[in-house]
mmCIF file of C-alpha atoms and ligand atoms in Angstrom:
data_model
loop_
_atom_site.group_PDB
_atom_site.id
_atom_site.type_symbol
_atom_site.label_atom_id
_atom_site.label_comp_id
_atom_site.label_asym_id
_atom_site.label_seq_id
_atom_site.Cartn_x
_atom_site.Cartn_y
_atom_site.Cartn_z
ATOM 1 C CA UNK A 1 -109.954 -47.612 13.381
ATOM 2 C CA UNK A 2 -110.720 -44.649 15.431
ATOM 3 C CA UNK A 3 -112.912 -44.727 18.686
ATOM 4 C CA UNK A 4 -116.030 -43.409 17.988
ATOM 5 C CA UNK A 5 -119.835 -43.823 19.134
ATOM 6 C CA UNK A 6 -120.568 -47.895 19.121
ATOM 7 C CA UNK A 7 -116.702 -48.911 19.327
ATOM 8 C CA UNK A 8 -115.742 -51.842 21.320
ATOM 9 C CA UNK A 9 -112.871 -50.324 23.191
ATOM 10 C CA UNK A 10 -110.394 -52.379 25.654
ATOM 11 C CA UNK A 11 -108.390 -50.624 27.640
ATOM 12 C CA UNK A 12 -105.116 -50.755 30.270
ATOM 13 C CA UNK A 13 -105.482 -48.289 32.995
ATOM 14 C CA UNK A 14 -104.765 -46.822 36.066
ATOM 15 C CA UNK A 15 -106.407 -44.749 38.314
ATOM 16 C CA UNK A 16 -104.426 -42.447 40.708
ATOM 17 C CA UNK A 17 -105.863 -39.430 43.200
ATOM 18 C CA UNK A 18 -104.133 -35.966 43.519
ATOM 19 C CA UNK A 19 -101.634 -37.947 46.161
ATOM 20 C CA UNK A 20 -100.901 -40.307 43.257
ATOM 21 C CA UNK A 21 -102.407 -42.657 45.516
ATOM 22 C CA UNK A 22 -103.624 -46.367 43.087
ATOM 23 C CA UNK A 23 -107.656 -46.244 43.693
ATOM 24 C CA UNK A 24 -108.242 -48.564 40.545
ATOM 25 C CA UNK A 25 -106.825 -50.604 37.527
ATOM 26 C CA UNK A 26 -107.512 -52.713 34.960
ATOM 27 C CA UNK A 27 -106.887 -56.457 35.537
ATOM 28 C CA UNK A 28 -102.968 -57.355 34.781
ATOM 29 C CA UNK A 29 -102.792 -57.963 31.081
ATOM 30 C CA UNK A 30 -106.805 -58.140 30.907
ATOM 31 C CA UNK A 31 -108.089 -54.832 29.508
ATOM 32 C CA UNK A 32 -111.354 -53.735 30.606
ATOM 33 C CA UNK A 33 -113.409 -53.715 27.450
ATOM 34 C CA UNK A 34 -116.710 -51.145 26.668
ATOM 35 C CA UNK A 35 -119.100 -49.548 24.559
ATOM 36 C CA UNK A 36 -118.049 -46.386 23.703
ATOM 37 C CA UNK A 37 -120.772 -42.896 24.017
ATOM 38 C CA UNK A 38 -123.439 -45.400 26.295
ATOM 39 C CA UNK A 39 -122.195 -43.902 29.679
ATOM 40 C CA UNK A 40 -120.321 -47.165 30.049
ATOM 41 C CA UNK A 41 -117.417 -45.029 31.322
ATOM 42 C CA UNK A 42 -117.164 -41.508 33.491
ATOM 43 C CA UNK A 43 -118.030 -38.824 30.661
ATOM 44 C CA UNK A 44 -114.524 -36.772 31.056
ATOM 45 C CA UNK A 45 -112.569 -40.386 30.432
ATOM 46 C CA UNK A 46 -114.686 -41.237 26.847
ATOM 47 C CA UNK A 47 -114.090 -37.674 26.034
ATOM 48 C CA UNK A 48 -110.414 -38.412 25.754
ATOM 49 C CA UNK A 49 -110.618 -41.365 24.488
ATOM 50 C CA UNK A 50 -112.558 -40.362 21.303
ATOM 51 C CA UNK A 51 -110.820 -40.183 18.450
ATOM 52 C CA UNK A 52 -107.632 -42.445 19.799
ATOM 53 C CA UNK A 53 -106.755 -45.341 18.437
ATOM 54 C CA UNK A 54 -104.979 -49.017 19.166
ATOM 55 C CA UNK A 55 -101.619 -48.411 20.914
ATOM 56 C CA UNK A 56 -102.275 -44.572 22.033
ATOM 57 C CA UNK A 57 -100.717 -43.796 25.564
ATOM 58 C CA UNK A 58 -102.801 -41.015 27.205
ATOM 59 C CA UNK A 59 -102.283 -39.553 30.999
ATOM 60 C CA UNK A 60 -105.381 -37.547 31.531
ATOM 61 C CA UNK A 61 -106.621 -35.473 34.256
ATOM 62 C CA UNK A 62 -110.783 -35.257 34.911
ATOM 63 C CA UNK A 63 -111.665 -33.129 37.007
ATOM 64 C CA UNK A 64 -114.954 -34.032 39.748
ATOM 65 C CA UNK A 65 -117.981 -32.787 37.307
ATOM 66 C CA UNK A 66 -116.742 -34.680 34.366
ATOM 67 C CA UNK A 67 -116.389 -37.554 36.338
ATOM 68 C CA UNK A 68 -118.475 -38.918 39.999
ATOM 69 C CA UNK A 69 -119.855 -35.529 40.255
ATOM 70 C CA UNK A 70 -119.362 -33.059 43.302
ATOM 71 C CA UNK A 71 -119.821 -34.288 46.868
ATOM 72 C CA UNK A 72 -122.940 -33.531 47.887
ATOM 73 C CA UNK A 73 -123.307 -32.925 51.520
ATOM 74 C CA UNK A 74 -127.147 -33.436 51.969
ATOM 75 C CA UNK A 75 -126.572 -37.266 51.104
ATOM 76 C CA UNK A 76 -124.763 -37.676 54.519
ATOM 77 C CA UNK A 77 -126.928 -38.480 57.557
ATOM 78 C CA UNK A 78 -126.998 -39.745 60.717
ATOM 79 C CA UNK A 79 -128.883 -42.619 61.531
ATOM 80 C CA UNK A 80 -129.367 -44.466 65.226
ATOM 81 C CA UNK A 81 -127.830 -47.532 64.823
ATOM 82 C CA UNK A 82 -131.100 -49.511 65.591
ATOM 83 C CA UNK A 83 -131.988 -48.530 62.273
ATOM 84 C CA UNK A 84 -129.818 -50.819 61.159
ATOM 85 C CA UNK A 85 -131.048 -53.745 62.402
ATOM 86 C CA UNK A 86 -129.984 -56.900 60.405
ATOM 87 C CA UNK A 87 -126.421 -55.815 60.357
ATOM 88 C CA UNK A 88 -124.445 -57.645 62.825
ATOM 89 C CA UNK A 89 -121.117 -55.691 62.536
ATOM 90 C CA UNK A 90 -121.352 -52.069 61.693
ATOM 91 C CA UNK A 91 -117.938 -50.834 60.621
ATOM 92 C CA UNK A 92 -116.491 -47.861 59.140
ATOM 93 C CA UNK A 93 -116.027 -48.471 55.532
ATOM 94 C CA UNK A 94 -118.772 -50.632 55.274
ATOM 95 C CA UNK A 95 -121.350 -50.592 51.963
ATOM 96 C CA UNK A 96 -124.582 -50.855 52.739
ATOM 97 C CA UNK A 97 -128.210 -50.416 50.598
ATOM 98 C CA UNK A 98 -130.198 -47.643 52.718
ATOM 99 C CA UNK A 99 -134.065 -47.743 51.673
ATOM 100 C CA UNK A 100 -134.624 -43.500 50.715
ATOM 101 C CA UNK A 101 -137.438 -41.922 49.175
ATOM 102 C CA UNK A 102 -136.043 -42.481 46.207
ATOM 103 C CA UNK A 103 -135.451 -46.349 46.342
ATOM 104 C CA UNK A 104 -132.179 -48.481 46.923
ATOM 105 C CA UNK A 105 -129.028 -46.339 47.284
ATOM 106 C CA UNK A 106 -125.692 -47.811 47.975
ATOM 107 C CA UNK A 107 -124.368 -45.703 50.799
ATOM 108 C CA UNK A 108 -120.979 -46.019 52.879
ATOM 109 C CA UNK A 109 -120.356 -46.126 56.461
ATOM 110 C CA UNK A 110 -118.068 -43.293 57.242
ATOM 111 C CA UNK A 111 -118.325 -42.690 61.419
ATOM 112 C CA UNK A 112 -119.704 -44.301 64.481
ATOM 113 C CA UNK A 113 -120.406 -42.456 67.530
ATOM 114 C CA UNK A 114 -122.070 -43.599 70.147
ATOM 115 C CA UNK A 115 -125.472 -44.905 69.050
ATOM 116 C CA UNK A 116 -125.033 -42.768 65.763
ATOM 117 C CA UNK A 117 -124.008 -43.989 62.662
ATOM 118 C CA UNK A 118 -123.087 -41.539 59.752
ATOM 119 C CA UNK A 119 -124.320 -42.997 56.111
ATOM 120 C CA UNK A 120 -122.630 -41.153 53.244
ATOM 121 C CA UNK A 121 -124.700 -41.492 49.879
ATOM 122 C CA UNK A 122 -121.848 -40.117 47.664
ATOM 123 C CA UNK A 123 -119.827 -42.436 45.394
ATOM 124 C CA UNK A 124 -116.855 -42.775 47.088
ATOM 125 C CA UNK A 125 -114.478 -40.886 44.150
ATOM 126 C CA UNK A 126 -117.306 -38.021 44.401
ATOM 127 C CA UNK A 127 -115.191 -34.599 44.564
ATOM 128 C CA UNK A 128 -112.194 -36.258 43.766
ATOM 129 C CA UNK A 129 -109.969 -35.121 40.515
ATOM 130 C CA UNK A 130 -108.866 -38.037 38.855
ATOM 131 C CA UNK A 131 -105.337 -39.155 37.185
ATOM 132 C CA UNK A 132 -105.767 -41.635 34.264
ATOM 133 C CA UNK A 133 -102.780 -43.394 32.713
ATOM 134 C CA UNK A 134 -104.351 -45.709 29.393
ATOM 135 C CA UNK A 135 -103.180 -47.643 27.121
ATOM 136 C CA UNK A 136 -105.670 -48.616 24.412
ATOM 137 C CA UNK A 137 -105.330 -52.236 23.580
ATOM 138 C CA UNK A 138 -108.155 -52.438 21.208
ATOM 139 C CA UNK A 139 -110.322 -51.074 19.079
ATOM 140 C CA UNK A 140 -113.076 -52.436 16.547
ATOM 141 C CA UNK A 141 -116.470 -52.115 15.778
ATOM 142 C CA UNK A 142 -120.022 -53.488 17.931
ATOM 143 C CA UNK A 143 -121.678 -56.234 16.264
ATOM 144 C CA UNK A 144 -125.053 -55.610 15.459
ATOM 145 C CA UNK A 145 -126.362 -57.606 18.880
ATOM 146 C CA UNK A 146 -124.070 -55.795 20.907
ATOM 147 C CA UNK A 147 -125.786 -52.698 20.151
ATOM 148 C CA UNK A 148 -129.046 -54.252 20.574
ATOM 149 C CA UNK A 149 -127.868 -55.482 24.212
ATOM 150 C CA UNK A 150 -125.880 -51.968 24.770
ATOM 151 C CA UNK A 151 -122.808 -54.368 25.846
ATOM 152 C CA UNK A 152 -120.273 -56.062 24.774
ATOM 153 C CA UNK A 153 -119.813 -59.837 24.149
ATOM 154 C CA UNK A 154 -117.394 -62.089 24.092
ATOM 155 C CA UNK A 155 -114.157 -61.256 25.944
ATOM 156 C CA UNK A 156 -113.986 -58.835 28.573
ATOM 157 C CA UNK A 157 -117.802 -58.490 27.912
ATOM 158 C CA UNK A 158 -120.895 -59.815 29.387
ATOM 159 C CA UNK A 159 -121.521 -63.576 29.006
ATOM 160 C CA UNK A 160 -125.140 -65.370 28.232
HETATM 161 ZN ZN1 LIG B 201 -125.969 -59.347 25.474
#
C-alpha cells in the first residue's frame, strides 16, 4: 500500500546539513516508525513521503519553512547568570527549560560572557535546509486504537 493519511510508516534515514554534516538517523536496522498527516514528522518530510511505498529510496531536500521554521532572533536573550540559579554548571550547549510568558520552553545555551548568559529559544535545526536520505521499510495501515491514541503501537511505537 501507498502512504497516505493514518499509515503506519517505518522508516531508515539520515539527516545531513548543507555541509553534509550527520545531525540525525534512524537507529541501525531499527526504523523509526509514525503516523502519517498527525504532525508526527516535519511537514516538508511527510510531503515526500506521501504517496511512496515499501522499498522507495528518496534523497530530499526541505528547505527551513517546511521544516523547524526560520530562526527567529527575538527568542535569543541575555540573561544574568543568577537567574539561573539551580544550575550548577552552565555550559555552552547546554538545554535548559526557561519559565516565559508563555510557559515552559526548551531553550539552548549558546554564549557566556561574563555574568551574561545568552538563551536561544530556537530549535536547534531552525534556519537550517535539510538533506534527507530514506528508505521506507514499511508501510500498513493504523489499527483502529492507534488512531484513537494518535500513535503507534507495538514496535517502534509507544508502549502501555
Ligand atoms: Zn496508545
Amino acid at each position: 500500500m501507498s502512504i497516505g493519511p493514518d499509515s503506519v510508516v517505518g522508516i531508515h534515514y539520515i539527516l545531513r546539513d548543507d555541509a553534509g554534516e550527520v545531525l540525525d538517523r534512524s537507529a541501525d536496522g531499527q526504523p523509526l516508525t509514525y503516523l502519517h498527516g498527525r504532525g508526527q514528522l516535519i511537514p516538508g518530510l511527510e510531503r515526500e513521503l506521501a504517496g511512496r511505498g515499501t522499498g522507495d529510496r528518496l534523497q530530499v531536500k526541505i528547505a527551513p519553512a517546511d521544516a523547524y521554521g526560520e530562526y527567529d532572533a527575538g527568542l535569543v536573550q541575555r540573561v544574568p547568570r543568577r537567574a539561573l540559579k539551580g544550575i550548577g554548571d552552565v555550559r555552552v550547549g547546554m538545554r535548559l527549560q526557561a519559565q516565559t510568558a508563555e510557559g515552559a520552553r526548551a531553550v539552548t545555551v549558546t554564549a557566556l560572557s561574563g555574568d551574561m548568559v545568552t538563551l536561544d529559544g530556537n530549535h536547534p535545526l531552525a534556519g537550517k535546509r535539510l538533506h534527507f536520505e530514506v528508505e521506507v521499510a514499511a508501510v500498513r495501515a493504523a489499527t483502529a486504537e492507534e488512531l484513537a491514541h494518535g500513535h503507534v503501537h507495538g514496535p517502534g511505537g509507544h508502549h502501555h
